[in-house]
Amino acid sequence: MCELVLELEESFGIEIPDDQASDIVTVGDLYAFVLLATAGRTRNPEACLSARVFRSLRRHLLLHSSDSPSSIAGRLSPSTPLLQALPGSKRREAWERMADELLIRLPPLCRPRYVTFIGFALSLSTSTACYLTLGSSTFSTLVSAGCFVLTASLVFAATRPLATLPDASFDTLRGLTEQVLARNAAKLADRHDAFSHRDVWTILTLILSDQLGVDRNKITPNAHLIRDLGYE
């Protein structure tokens, strides 16, 4: 699964050579490799990178809130729902501005479920219409599959402005902080001059959970990447 390797390399700012990747069997092996590869950044063990990132996000939200900063400062805690911290009418605009101003990768916002359902139904109906029009043949099957992909792509592009909802993994400010950490570890470590062993483990488990679709509680140092976590 090259997506996992690419995400680890981009987030931590490292390279995982193929000959060394074959020796990484457990999560503990991967953790040890990342610690070694980031030895130049792993410093200031007393500092908490996640706390510094949270304060940076919180400060940005306060500056760009439609309410006065003093009136909402007390309401922005790690458990604050993102829907409450960012108003719906301006959420996508604020999301893109936050990524640009803080120079970070943010997790993508999601479309409402009904939009996804309508898009799938429209793509399926278009594909079915093509198949029925052309008749049963290999050619019609290929054309109908192409119609499905094309329609889905057009719907995806057309409904992009409607993607304003957070995924369950970052529906609070704590979740957003963790996702920002997982996507920008090396950059944030240099920016805040903080990157402890604890931060490395937190970010590593977040990336593994997102990429492999497993519960973070199952990600332990002894967990086998293939047998226990389904890495392929």
mmCIF file of C-alpha atoms in Angstrom:
data_model
loop_
_atom_site.group_PDB
_atom_site.id
_atom_site.type_symbol
_atom_site.label_atom_id
_atom_site.label_comp_id
_atom_site.label_asym_id
_atom_site.label_seq_id
_atom_site.Cartn_x
_atom_site.Cartn_y
_atom_site.Cartn_z
ATOM 1 C CA MET A 1 0.000 0.000 0.000
ATOM 2 C CA CYS A 2 2.173 2.839 -1.304
ATOM 3 C CA GLU A 3 -0.322 5.475 -0.052
ATOM 4 C CA LEU A 4 0.713 4.733 3.538
ATOM 5 C CA VAL A 5 4.422 5.014 2.740
ATOM 6 C CA LEU A 6 3.895 8.277 0.834
ATOM 7 C CA GLU A 7 1.842 9.742 3.683
ATOM 8 C CA LEU A 8 4.478 8.774 6.260
ATOM 9 C CA GLU A 9 7.255 10.241 4.133
ATOM 10 C CA GLU A 10 5.419 13.512 3.492
ATOM 11 C CA SER A 11 4.203 14.001 7.035
ATOM 12 C CA PHE A 12 7.488 13.208 8.801
ATOM 13 C CA GLY A 13 9.734 14.572 6.033
ATOM 14 C CA ILE A 14 11.629 11.288 5.687
ATOM 15 C CA GLU A 15 12.344 8.591 3.117
ATOM 16 C CA ILE A 16 11.637 4.885 3.611
ATOM 17 C CA PRO A 17 13.933 2.907 1.266
ATOM 18 C CA ASP A 18 12.530 -0.370 -0.069
ATOM 19 C CA ASP A 19 15.377 -2.420 1.393
ATOM 20 C CA GLN A 20 14.680 -1.053 4.885
ATOM 21 C CA ALA A 21 10.906 -1.188 4.526
ATOM 22 C CA SER A 22 11.106 -4.976 4.221
ATOM 23 C CA ASP A 23 12.534 -5.139 7.761
ATOM 24 C CA ILE A 24 9.588 -3.224 9.246
ATOM 25 C CA VAL A 25 7.165 -5.868 10.503
ATOM 26 C CA THR A 26 5.444 -4.414 13.568
ATOM 27 C CA VAL A 27 4.238 -0.970 14.571
ATOM 28 C CA GLY A 28 7.124 -0.876 17.024
ATOM 29 C CA ASP A 29 9.593 -1.439 14.162
ATOM 30 C CA LEU A 30 8.005 1.433 12.242
ATOM 31 C CA TYR A 31 8.064 3.683 15.307
ATOM 32 C CA ALA A 32 11.758 2.944 15.884
ATOM 33 C CA PHE A 33 12.532 3.675 12.224
ATOM 34 C CA VAL A 34 10.687 7.017 12.320
ATOM 35 C CA LEU A 35 12.436 8.006 15.570
ATOM 36 C CA LEU A 36 15.798 7.281 13.998
ATOM 37 C CA ALA A 37 14.916 9.075 10.760
ATOM 38 C CA THR A 38 13.716 12.146 12.670
ATOM 39 C CA ALA A 39 16.538 12.156 15.223
ATOM 40 C CA GLY A 40 17.465 15.673 14.146
ATOM 41 C CA ARG A 41 13.974 16.893 14.966
ATOM 42 C CA THR A 42 13.201 14.800 18.035
ATOM 43 C CA ARG A 43 14.077 17.349 20.697
ATOM 44 C CA ASN A 44 12.654 19.238 23.665
ATOM 45 C CA PRO A 45 10.876 16.256 25.228
ATOM 46 C CA GLU A 46 9.078 18.543 27.673
ATOM 47 C CA ALA A 47 7.314 20.471 24.902
ATOM 48 C CA CYS A 48 3.944 19.327 23.616
ATOM 49 C CA LEU A 49 3.602 19.877 19.886
ATOM 50 C CA SER A 50 -0.120 19.073 19.861
ATOM 51 C CA ALA A 51 -0.799 21.779 22.475
ATOM 52 C CA ARG A 52 1.120 24.340 20.437
ATOM 53 C CA VAL A 53 -0.724 23.389 17.248
ATOM 54 C CA PHE A 54 -4.083 23.604 19.044
ATOM 55 C CA ARG A 55 -3.255 27.098 20.299
ATOM 56 C CA SER A 56 -2.240 28.129 16.773
ATOM 57 C CA LEU A 57 -5.528 26.866 15.298
ATOM 58 C CA ARG A 58 -7.508 28.430 18.135
ATOM 59 C CA ARG A 59 -5.789 31.793 17.624
ATOM 60 C CA HIS A 60 -6.601 31.685 13.905
ATOM 61 C CA LEU A 61 -10.269 30.893 14.600
ATOM 62 C CA LEU A 62 -10.493 33.751 17.096
ATOM 63 C CA LEU A 63 -8.981 36.237 14.649
ATOM 64 C CA HIS A 64 -11.388 35.324 11.853
ATOM 65 C CA SER A 65 -14.542 34.774 13.880
ATOM 66 C CA SER A 66 -17.569 36.915 13.072
ATOM 67 C CA ASP A 67 -18.078 37.287 16.840
ATOM 68 C CA SER A 68 -15.759 39.316 19.014
ATOM 69 C CA PRO A 69 -12.740 37.248 20.122
ATOM 70 C CA SER A 70 -13.479 37.898 23.794
ATOM 71 C CA SER A 71 -17.014 36.532 23.489
ATOM 72 C CA ILE A 72 -15.980 33.163 22.030
ATOM 73 C CA ALA A 73 -12.520 32.667 23.559
ATOM 74 C CA GLY A 74 -13.923 30.705 26.466
ATOM 75 C CA ARG A 75 -15.993 28.509 24.162
ATOM 76 C CA LEU A 76 -13.089 27.223 22.068
ATOM 77 C CA SER A 77 -11.691 24.186 23.862
ATOM 78 C CA PRO A 78 -10.374 20.874 22.475
ATOM 79 C CA SER A 79 -13.862 19.365 22.824
ATOM 80 C CA THR A 80 -15.605 22.197 20.970
ATOM 81 C CA PRO A 81 -17.485 20.841 17.905
ATOM 82 C CA LEU A 82 -15.995 22.144 14.665
ATOM 83 C CA LEU A 83 -19.472 23.037 13.423
ATOM 84 C CA GLN A 84 -19.712 25.441 16.347
ATOM 85 C CA ALA A 85 -16.227 26.879 15.923
ATOM 86 C CA LEU A 86 -16.703 27.562 12.191
ATOM 87 C CA PRO A 87 -20.019 28.978 10.909
ATOM 88 C CA GLY A 88 -21.598 26.914 8.140
ATOM 89 C CA SER A 89 -22.163 29.726 5.636
ATOM 90 C CA LYS A 90 -18.474 30.641 5.538
ATOM 91 C CA ARG A 91 -16.911 27.328 6.563
ATOM 92 C CA ARG A 92 -15.404 26.343 3.232
ATOM 93 C CA GLU A 93 -14.004 29.818 2.640
ATOM 94 C CA ALA A 94 -12.565 29.890 6.174
ATOM 95 C CA TRP A 95 -11.136 26.372 5.683
ATOM 96 C CA GLU A 96 -9.229 27.349 2.566
ATOM 97 C CA ARG A 97 -8.034 30.601 4.142
ATOM 98 C CA MET A 98 -6.769 28.741 7.211
ATOM 99 C CA ALA A 99 -4.779 26.327 5.031
ATOM 100 C CA ASP A 100 -3.259 29.201 3.045
ATOM 101 C CA GLU A 101 -2.426 31.452 5.987
ATOM 102 C CA LEU A 102 -1.037 28.726 8.245
ATOM 103 C CA LEU A 103 0.684 26.956 5.325
ATOM 104 C CA ILE A 104 -0.616 23.536 6.334
ATOM 105 C CA ARG A 105 -2.451 20.608 4.782
ATOM 106 C CA LEU A 106 -5.965 20.302 6.164
ATOM 107 C CA PRO A 107 -8.174 17.212 5.914
ATOM 108 C CA PRO A 108 -10.807 17.579 3.166
ATOM 109 C CA LEU A 109 -14.313 18.636 4.125
ATOM 110 C CA CYS A 110 -17.147 16.256 3.215
ATOM 111 C CA ARG A 111 -20.349 16.604 1.227
ATOM 112 C CA PRO A 112 -23.707 15.962 2.907
ATOM 113 C CA ARG A 113 -24.815 12.342 2.543
ATOM 114 C CA TYR A 114 -27.784 13.267 0.386
ATOM 115 C CA VAL A 115 -25.449 14.914 -2.147
ATOM 116 C CA THR A 116 -23.317 11.768 -2.309
ATOM 117 C CA PHE A 117 -26.433 9.617 -2.737
ATOM 118 C CA ILE A 118 -27.868 11.817 -5.504
ATOM 119 C CA GLY A 119 -24.509 11.847 -7.300
ATOM 120 C CA PHE A 120 -24.260 8.054 -7.166
ATOM 121 C CA ALA A 121 -27.861 7.628 -8.350
ATOM 122 C CA LEU A 122 -27.341 10.055 -11.247
ATOM 123 C CA SER A 123 -24.123 8.309 -12.305
ATOM 124 C CA LEU A 124 -25.771 4.904 -12.131
ATOM 125 C CA SER A 125 -28.831 6.000 -14.103
ATOM 126 C CA THR A 126 -26.642 7.557 -16.818
ATOM 127 C CA SER A 127 -24.555 4.399 -17.049
ATOM 128 C CA THR A 128 -27.662 2.199 -17.211
ATOM 129 C CA ALA A 129 -29.208 4.370 -19.936
ATOM 130 C CA CYS A 130 -26.048 4.041 -22.037
ATOM 131 C CA TYR A 131 -26.026 0.273 -21.615
ATOM 132 C CA LEU A 132 -29.685 -0.137 -22.547
ATOM 133 C CA THR A 133 -29.327 2.159 -25.547
ATOM 134 C CA LEU A 134 -26.313 0.342 -26.992
ATOM 135 C CA GLY A 135 -27.491 -3.169 -26.182
ATOM 136 C CA SER A 136 -25.728 -6.029 -24.471
ATOM 137 C CA SER A 137 -22.132 -6.237 -25.672
ATOM 138 C CA THR A 138 -18.596 -5.764 -24.499
ATOM 139 C CA PHE A 139 -18.516 -2.369 -26.173
ATOM 140 C CA SER A 140 -21.691 -1.204 -24.413
ATOM 141 C CA THR A 141 -20.305 -2.387 -21.078
ATOM 142 C CA LEU A 142 -17.149 -0.340 -21.580
ATOM 143 C CA VAL A 143 -19.105 2.724 -22.701
ATOM 144 C CA SER A 144 -21.527 2.508 -19.785
ATOM 145 C CA ALA A 145 -18.611 2.199 -17.344
ATOM 146 C CA GLY A 146 -17.066 5.272 -18.949
ATOM 147 C CA CYS A 147 -20.377 7.134 -18.612
ATOM 148 C CA PHE A 148 -20.489 6.266 -14.923
ATOM 149 C CA VAL A 149 -16.961 7.545 -14.298
ATOM 150 C CA LEU A 150 -17.490 10.701 -16.360
ATOM 151 C CA THR A 151 -20.809 11.550 -14.696
ATOM 152 C CA ALA A 152 -19.385 10.881 -11.236
ATOM 153 C CA SER A 153 -16.415 13.150 -11.990
ATOM 154 C CA LEU A 154 -18.673 15.959 -13.223
ATOM 155 C CA VAL A 155 -20.949 15.654 -10.191
ATOM 156 C CA PHE A 156 -17.923 15.597 -7.885
ATOM 157 C CA ALA A 157 -16.593 18.816 -9.412
ATOM 158 C CA ALA A 158 -19.994 20.529 -9.494
ATOM 159 C CA THR A 159 -20.769 19.762 -5.856
ATOM 160 C CA ARG A 160 -17.365 20.796 -4.490
ATOM 161 C CA PRO A 161 -18.792 24.024 -2.963
ATOM 162 C CA LEU A 162 -21.203 21.843 -0.972
ATOM 163 C CA ALA A 163 -18.356 20.048 0.804
ATOM 164 C CA THR A 164 -18.599 21.917 4.106
ATOM 165 C CA LEU A 165 -18.916 19.183 6.749
ATOM 166 C CA PRO A 166 -16.144 17.672 8.887
ATOM 167 C CA ASP A 167 -15.519 13.955 8.928
ATOM 168 C CA ALA A 168 -16.062 12.142 12.226
ATOM 169 C CA SER A 169 -12.285 12.014 12.723
ATOM 170 C CA PHE A 170 -12.076 15.818 13.044
ATOM 171 C CA ASP A 171 -15.525 16.944 14.182
ATOM 172 C CA THR A 172 -13.995 18.612 17.262
ATOM 173 C CA LEU A 173 -11.044 20.955 17.644
ATOM 174 C CA ARG A 174 -9.108 18.107 19.274
ATOM 175 C CA GLY A 175 -9.747 15.914 16.230
ATOM 176 C CA LEU A 176 -8.756 18.746 13.887
ATOM 177 C CA THR A 177 -5.529 19.290 15.832
ATOM 178 C CA GLU A 178 -4.673 15.599 15.533
ATOM 179 C CA GLN A 179 -5.399 15.533 11.809
ATOM 180 C CA VAL A 180 -3.299 18.647 11.209
ATOM 181 C CA LEU A 181 -0.455 17.028 13.143
ATOM 182 C CA ALA A 182 -0.720 13.831 11.122
ATOM 183 C CA ARG A 183 -0.494 15.720 7.824
ATOM 184 C CA ASN A 184 2.172 18.296 8.691
ATOM 185 C CA ALA A 185 4.413 16.752 11.354
ATOM 186 C CA ALA A 186 7.834 17.766 10.010
ATOM 187 C CA LYS A 187 6.777 21.298 9.079
ATOM 188 C CA LEU A 188 5.072 21.926 12.421
ATOM 189 C CA ALA A 189 7.969 20.452 14.411
ATOM 190 C CA ASP A 190 10.372 22.911 12.795
ATOM 191 C CA ARG A 191 7.958 25.820 13.118
ATOM 192 C CA HIS A 192 7.267 25.284 16.830
ATOM 193 C CA ASP A 193 10.682 23.842 17.743
ATOM 194 C CA ALA A 194 8.961 20.950 19.481
ATOM 195 C CA PHE A 195 8.903 17.295 18.552
ATOM 196 C CA SER A 196 9.010 14.676 21.283
ATOM 197 C CA HIS A 197 8.897 10.879 21.197
ATOM 198 C CA ARG A 198 5.299 11.156 22.368
ATOM 199 C CA ASP A 199 4.419 13.372 19.397
ATOM 200 C CA VAL A 200 5.956 10.853 16.990
ATOM 201 C CA TRP A 201 3.854 8.035 18.439
ATOM 202 C CA THR A 202 0.635 10.090 18.358
ATOM 203 C CA ILE A 203 1.154 11.119 14.739
ATOM 204 C CA LEU A 204 2.166 7.617 13.685
ATOM 205 C CA THR A 205 -0.966 6.033 15.173
ATOM 206 C CA LEU A 206 -3.161 8.679 13.518
ATOM 207 C CA ILE A 207 -1.652 8.022 10.096
ATOM 208 C CA LEU A 208 -1.948 4.243 10.481
ATOM 209 C CA SER A 209 -5.544 4.535 11.661
ATOM 210 C CA ASP A 210 -6.534 6.790 8.739
ATOM 211 C CA GLN A 211 -4.678 4.881 6.037
ATOM 212 C CA LEU A 212 -5.536 1.339 7.196
ATOM 213 C CA GLY A 213 -9.004 2.045 8.569
ATOM 214 C CA VAL A 214 -8.332 0.470 11.959
ATOM 215 C CA ASP A 215 -9.225 1.552 15.474
ATOM 216 C CA ARG A 216 -6.368 3.442 17.141
ATOM 217 C CA ASN A 217 -6.759 1.234 20.213
ATOM 218 C CA LYS A 218 -5.569 -1.727 18.121
ATOM 219 C CA ILE A 219 -2.358 0.048 17.173
ATOM 220 C CA THR A 220 0.185 -1.123 19.712
ATOM 221 C CA PRO A 221 3.979 -1.535 19.444
ATOM 222 C CA ASN A 222 3.579 -5.307 19.096
ATOM 223 C CA ALA A 223 0.797 -5.140 16.495
ATOM 224 C CA HIS A 224 1.821 -6.892 13.252
ATOM 225 C CA LEU A 225 1.290 -4.575 10.288
ATOM 226 C CA ILE A 226 -0.018 -7.330 8.030
ATOM 227 C CA ARG A 227 -1.673 -9.886 10.320
ATOM 228 C CA ASP A 228 -3.156 -7.484 12.855
ATOM 229 C CA LEU A 229 -3.691 -4.254 10.925
ATOM 230 C CA GLY A 230 -4.313 -5.523 7.376
ATOM 231 C CA TYR A 231 -1.416 -3.746 5.699
ATOM 232 C CA GLU A 232 -0.881 -5.044 2.158
#
